[in-house]
């Protein structure tokens, strides 16, 4: 499960399985989107929440939500919470998460993603390392407000809407095409969709539902 998915629905998913499906043994794996996809392709997991998975004949990928991406950093580094043009973002000291196999996990648009990656001063494989670097003012990043909700609330960071163009990414619920859809998998798909819809509906996950 991608990190943001675990953060948003991990606890509700575990709670629901424990109460409604006590005989079901749930195994959750949290990782960056590329690693999550590898777990699915190697049949280590049955279902995966992945951002912008590559086209693959062995995958069934259902879009579930779209998130807007923001320029996130300290106010001293990126300025106040007003919209910022994409061109201006490319001139900032960018620190990006390294998503591996699913490089497009950061953005829907691969052309814009390449421009960001070409100008990045650092790539990290650690979400905690990213938060530390951002709050220390070492650089800024492109992320959702959900990813940095705690430091935003603590006013350690600010998030500026990126415009001209707006940046988005899409989350997909994925499974292997050659793996039979069991009753348990159907129930888990239904539950995951319902939990995501609830989080978005309550405003706990800032996104546009696609289901």
Coordinates of C-alpha atoms in Angstrom, one line a residue:
X1 CA 0.0 0.0 0.0
X2 CA 1.4 3.4 -0.9
X3 CA 2.3 5.5 2.1
X4 CA -0.5 8.0 1.9
X5 CA -3.0 5.1 1.5
X6 CA -1.7 3.5 4.7
X7 CA -1.8 6.9 6.5
X8 CA -5.4 7.5 5.4
X9 CA -7.1 4.1 5.7
X10 CA -4.6 1.8 7.4
X11 CA -6.1 2.0 10.9
X12 CA -9.8 1.9 9.8
X13 CA -9.0 -1.1 7.6
X14 CA -7.4 -3.0 10.4
X15 CA -10.2 -2.1 12.8
X16 CA -12.9 -3.2 10.4
X17 CA -11.2 -6.5 9.6
X18 CA -10.7 -7.3 13.3
X19 CA -14.3 -6.6 14.1
X20 CA -16.2 -7.8 11.0
X21 CA -13.8 -10.5 9.7
X22 CA -12.1 -12.0 12.8
X23 CA -11.1 -15.2 11.0
X24 CA -9.3 -13.3 8.2
X25 CA -5.5 -12.9 8.5
X26 CA -4.7 -9.5 7.2
X27 CA -1.2 -8.6 6.0
X28 CA -0.4 -5.0 5.2
X29 CA 2.7 -3.8 3.5
X30 CA 3.6 -0.1 3.4
X31 CA 6.1 1.3 0.9
X32 CA 6.7 3.9 -1.8
X33 CA 4.5 3.3 -4.8
X34 CA 7.2 1.6 -6.9
X35 CA 8.0 -1.0 -4.2
X36 CA 4.3 -1.6 -3.7
X37 CA 3.9 -2.4 -7.3
X38 CA 6.8 -4.9 -7.2
X39 CA 5.1 -6.7 -4.3
X40 CA 2.0 -7.1 -6.4
X41 CA 3.8 -8.2 -9.5
X42 CA 5.8 -10.8 -7.5
X43 CA 2.5 -12.1 -6.0
X44 CA 3.5 -11.1 -2.5
X45 CA 0.2 -9.2 -2.1
X46 CA -3.2 -9.7 -3.6
X47 CA -4.2 -6.0 -3.9
X48 CA -2.2 -2.8 -4.1
X49 CA -2.9 0.9 -3.9
X50 CA -0.5 2.5 -6.4
X51 CA 0.0 5.9 -8.0
X52 CA 0.0 6.0 -11.8
X53 CA 1.1 2.4 -12.4
X54 CA 2.7 1.7 -15.8
X55 CA 0.6 0.0 -18.5
X56 CA 0.9 -3.7 -18.0
X57 CA -1.1 -6.5 -19.6
X58 CA -0.9 -8.4 -16.3
X59 CA -2.4 -5.6 -14.3
X60 CA -6.0 -4.6 -13.7
X61 CA -5.8 -1.0 -12.4
X62 CA -9.0 0.9 -11.2
X63 CA -8.6 4.7 -10.7
X64 CA -10.0 5.6 -7.2
X65 CA -9.1 9.2 -6.6
X66 CA -7.1 12.2 -7.9
X67 CA -5.0 14.3 -5.6
X68 CA -3.7 17.9 -6.2
X69 CA 0.0 18.3 -5.6
X70 CA 1.5 21.4 -3.8
X71 CA 4.9 23.0 -3.4
X72 CA 5.8 22.3 0.2
X73 CA 8.6 23.8 2.3
X74 CA 9.4 26.3 5.0
X75 CA 7.9 29.8 4.5
X76 CA 11.4 31.2 4.6
X77 CA 12.3 29.1 1.6
X78 CA 9.2 29.1 -0.6
X79 CA 7.3 32.1 0.6
X80 CA 3.7 32.6 1.8
X81 CA 0.7 30.4 0.9
X82 CA -0.2 32.0 -2.4
X83 CA -0.3 30.1 -5.8
X84 CA 3.1 29.6 -7.4
X85 CA 3.6 29.0 -11.1
X86 CA 5.3 25.8 -12.2
X87 CA 8.2 27.6 -13.8
X88 CA 9.0 29.2 -10.5
X89 CA 8.9 25.8 -8.8
X90 CA 11.5 24.5 -11.1
X91 CA 13.9 27.2 -9.9
X92 CA 13.6 26.2 -6.2
X93 CA 15.9 23.6 -4.5
X94 CA 13.8 20.5 -4.9
X95 CA 14.0 17.3 -2.9
X96 CA 12.0 14.4 -4.4
X97 CA 11.0 11.0 -3.2
X98 CA 12.5 8.2 -5.4
X99 CA 9.6 6.0 -6.5
X100 CA 11.6 3.4 -8.4
X101 CA 9.6 1.3 -10.8
X102 CA 6.6 3.6 -10.7
X103 CA 8.4 6.8 -11.4
X104 CA 5.1 8.5 -12.3
X105 CA 3.9 8.1 -8.8
X106 CA 4.6 11.7 -8.2
X107 CA 2.7 13.3 -11.1
X108 CA 0.2 12.3 -13.8
X109 CA 2.2 14.3 -16.4
X110 CA 5.5 12.6 -17.3
X111 CA 6.9 15.7 -19.1
X112 CA 6.4 17.9 -16.1
X113 CA 7.8 15.2 -13.9
X114 CA 11.0 15.0 -16.0
X115 CA 11.5 18.7 -15.6
X116 CA 11.2 18.5 -11.8
X117 CA 13.6 15.5 -11.6
X118 CA 16.1 17.2 -13.8
X119 CA 16.2 20.2 -11.4
X120 CA 16.1 18.2 -8.1
X121 CA 19.1 18.7 -5.8
X122 CA 18.4 15.4 -3.9
X123 CA 16.3 12.2 -4.2
X124 CA 15.3 10.3 -1.0
X125 CA 13.9 6.9 -0.4
X126 CA 12.6 7.8 3.1
X127 CA 9.4 9.6 4.0
X128 CA 10.7 10.5 7.5
X129 CA 13.9 11.7 5.9
X130 CA 11.9 13.9 3.6
X131 CA 9.9 15.5 6.4
X132 CA 13.2 16.1 8.3
X133 CA 14.8 17.7 5.3
X134 CA 11.8 19.9 4.6
X135 CA 11.4 21.2 8.2
X136 CA 15.2 21.8 8.4
X137 CA 14.8 24.1 5.3
X138 CA 17.2 22.0 3.2
X139 CA 14.8 22.2 0.3
X140 CA 11.2 21.9 -0.8
X141 CA 9.2 19.2 -2.5
X142 CA 6.1 18.4 -4.5
X143 CA 3.5 16.6 -2.3
X144 CA 0.0 16.5 -1.2
X145 CA -1.2 18.3 1.9
X146 CA -2.2 14.9 3.3
X147 CA 1.5 13.8 3.2
X148 CA 2.7 16.7 5.4
X149 CA -0.5 17.3 7.4
X150 CA 1.3 17.3 10.8
X151 CA 4.0 19.8 10.0
X152 CA 1.5 21.9 8.2
X153 CA -0.7 22.0 11.3
X154 CA 2.3 22.8 13.4
X155 CA 3.2 25.6 11.0
X156 CA 6.6 24.2 10.4
X157 CA 5.8 24.1 6.7
X158 CA 3.6 25.8 4.2
X159 CA 1.9 24.4 1.1
X160 CA 1.6 26.6 -2.1
X161 CA -0.8 25.6 -4.8
X162 CA 1.1 25.0 -8.1
X163 CA -0.5 26.7 -11.1
X164 CA 0.2 27.1 -14.8
X165 CA -0.4 24.1 -14.9
X166 CA -2.0 22.6 -11.8
X167 CA -0.3 19.3 -10.7
X168 CA -2.2 16.1 -10.0
X169 CA -1.6 12.4 -9.5
X170 CA -4.1 9.5 -9.6
X171 CA -4.3 6.6 -7.1
X172 CA -5.3 3.1 -8.5
X173 CA -6.5 0.0 -6.8
X174 CA -4.5 -2.8 -8.6
X175 CA -4.6 -6.6 -8.8
X176 CA -3.1 -9.2 -11.1
X177 CA -5.2 -10.2 -14.1
X178 CA -4.3 -13.9 -13.9
X179 CA -5.2 -14.2 -10.2
X180 CA -8.8 -15.4 -9.6
X181 CA -11.0 -12.9 -7.8
X182 CA -12.0 -14.6 -4.6
X183 CA -14.8 -13.7 -2.2
X184 CA -12.2 -12.3 0.3
X185 CA -10.5 -10.1 -2.4
X186 CA -14.0 -8.8 -3.5
X187 CA -14.8 -7.9 0.1
X188 CA -11.4 -6.2 0.6
X189 CA -11.8 -4.2 -2.7
X190 CA -15.3 -3.1 -1.5
X191 CA -14.0 -2.2 1.9
X192 CA -11.0 -0.3 0.6
X193 CA -13.2 1.7 -1.8
X194 CA -15.7 2.5 1.0
X195 CA -12.9 3.6 3.4
X196 CA -11.4 5.8 0.8
X197 CA -14.7 7.4 0.0
X198 CA -15.4 8.0 3.7
X199 CA -12.0 9.7 4.2
X200 CA -12.5 11.9 1.2
X201 CA -16.1 12.7 2.1
X202 CA -15.2 13.8 5.6
X203 CA -12.4 16.0 4.3
X204 CA -9.7 13.9 6.0
X205 CA -8.2 13.1 2.6
X206 CA -8.1 16.1 0.2
X207 CA -8.8 14.5 -3.1
X208 CA -11.4 14.0 -5.9
X209 CA -13.1 10.6 -5.9
X210 CA -13.1 8.7 -9.2
X211 CA -15.3 5.8 -8.0

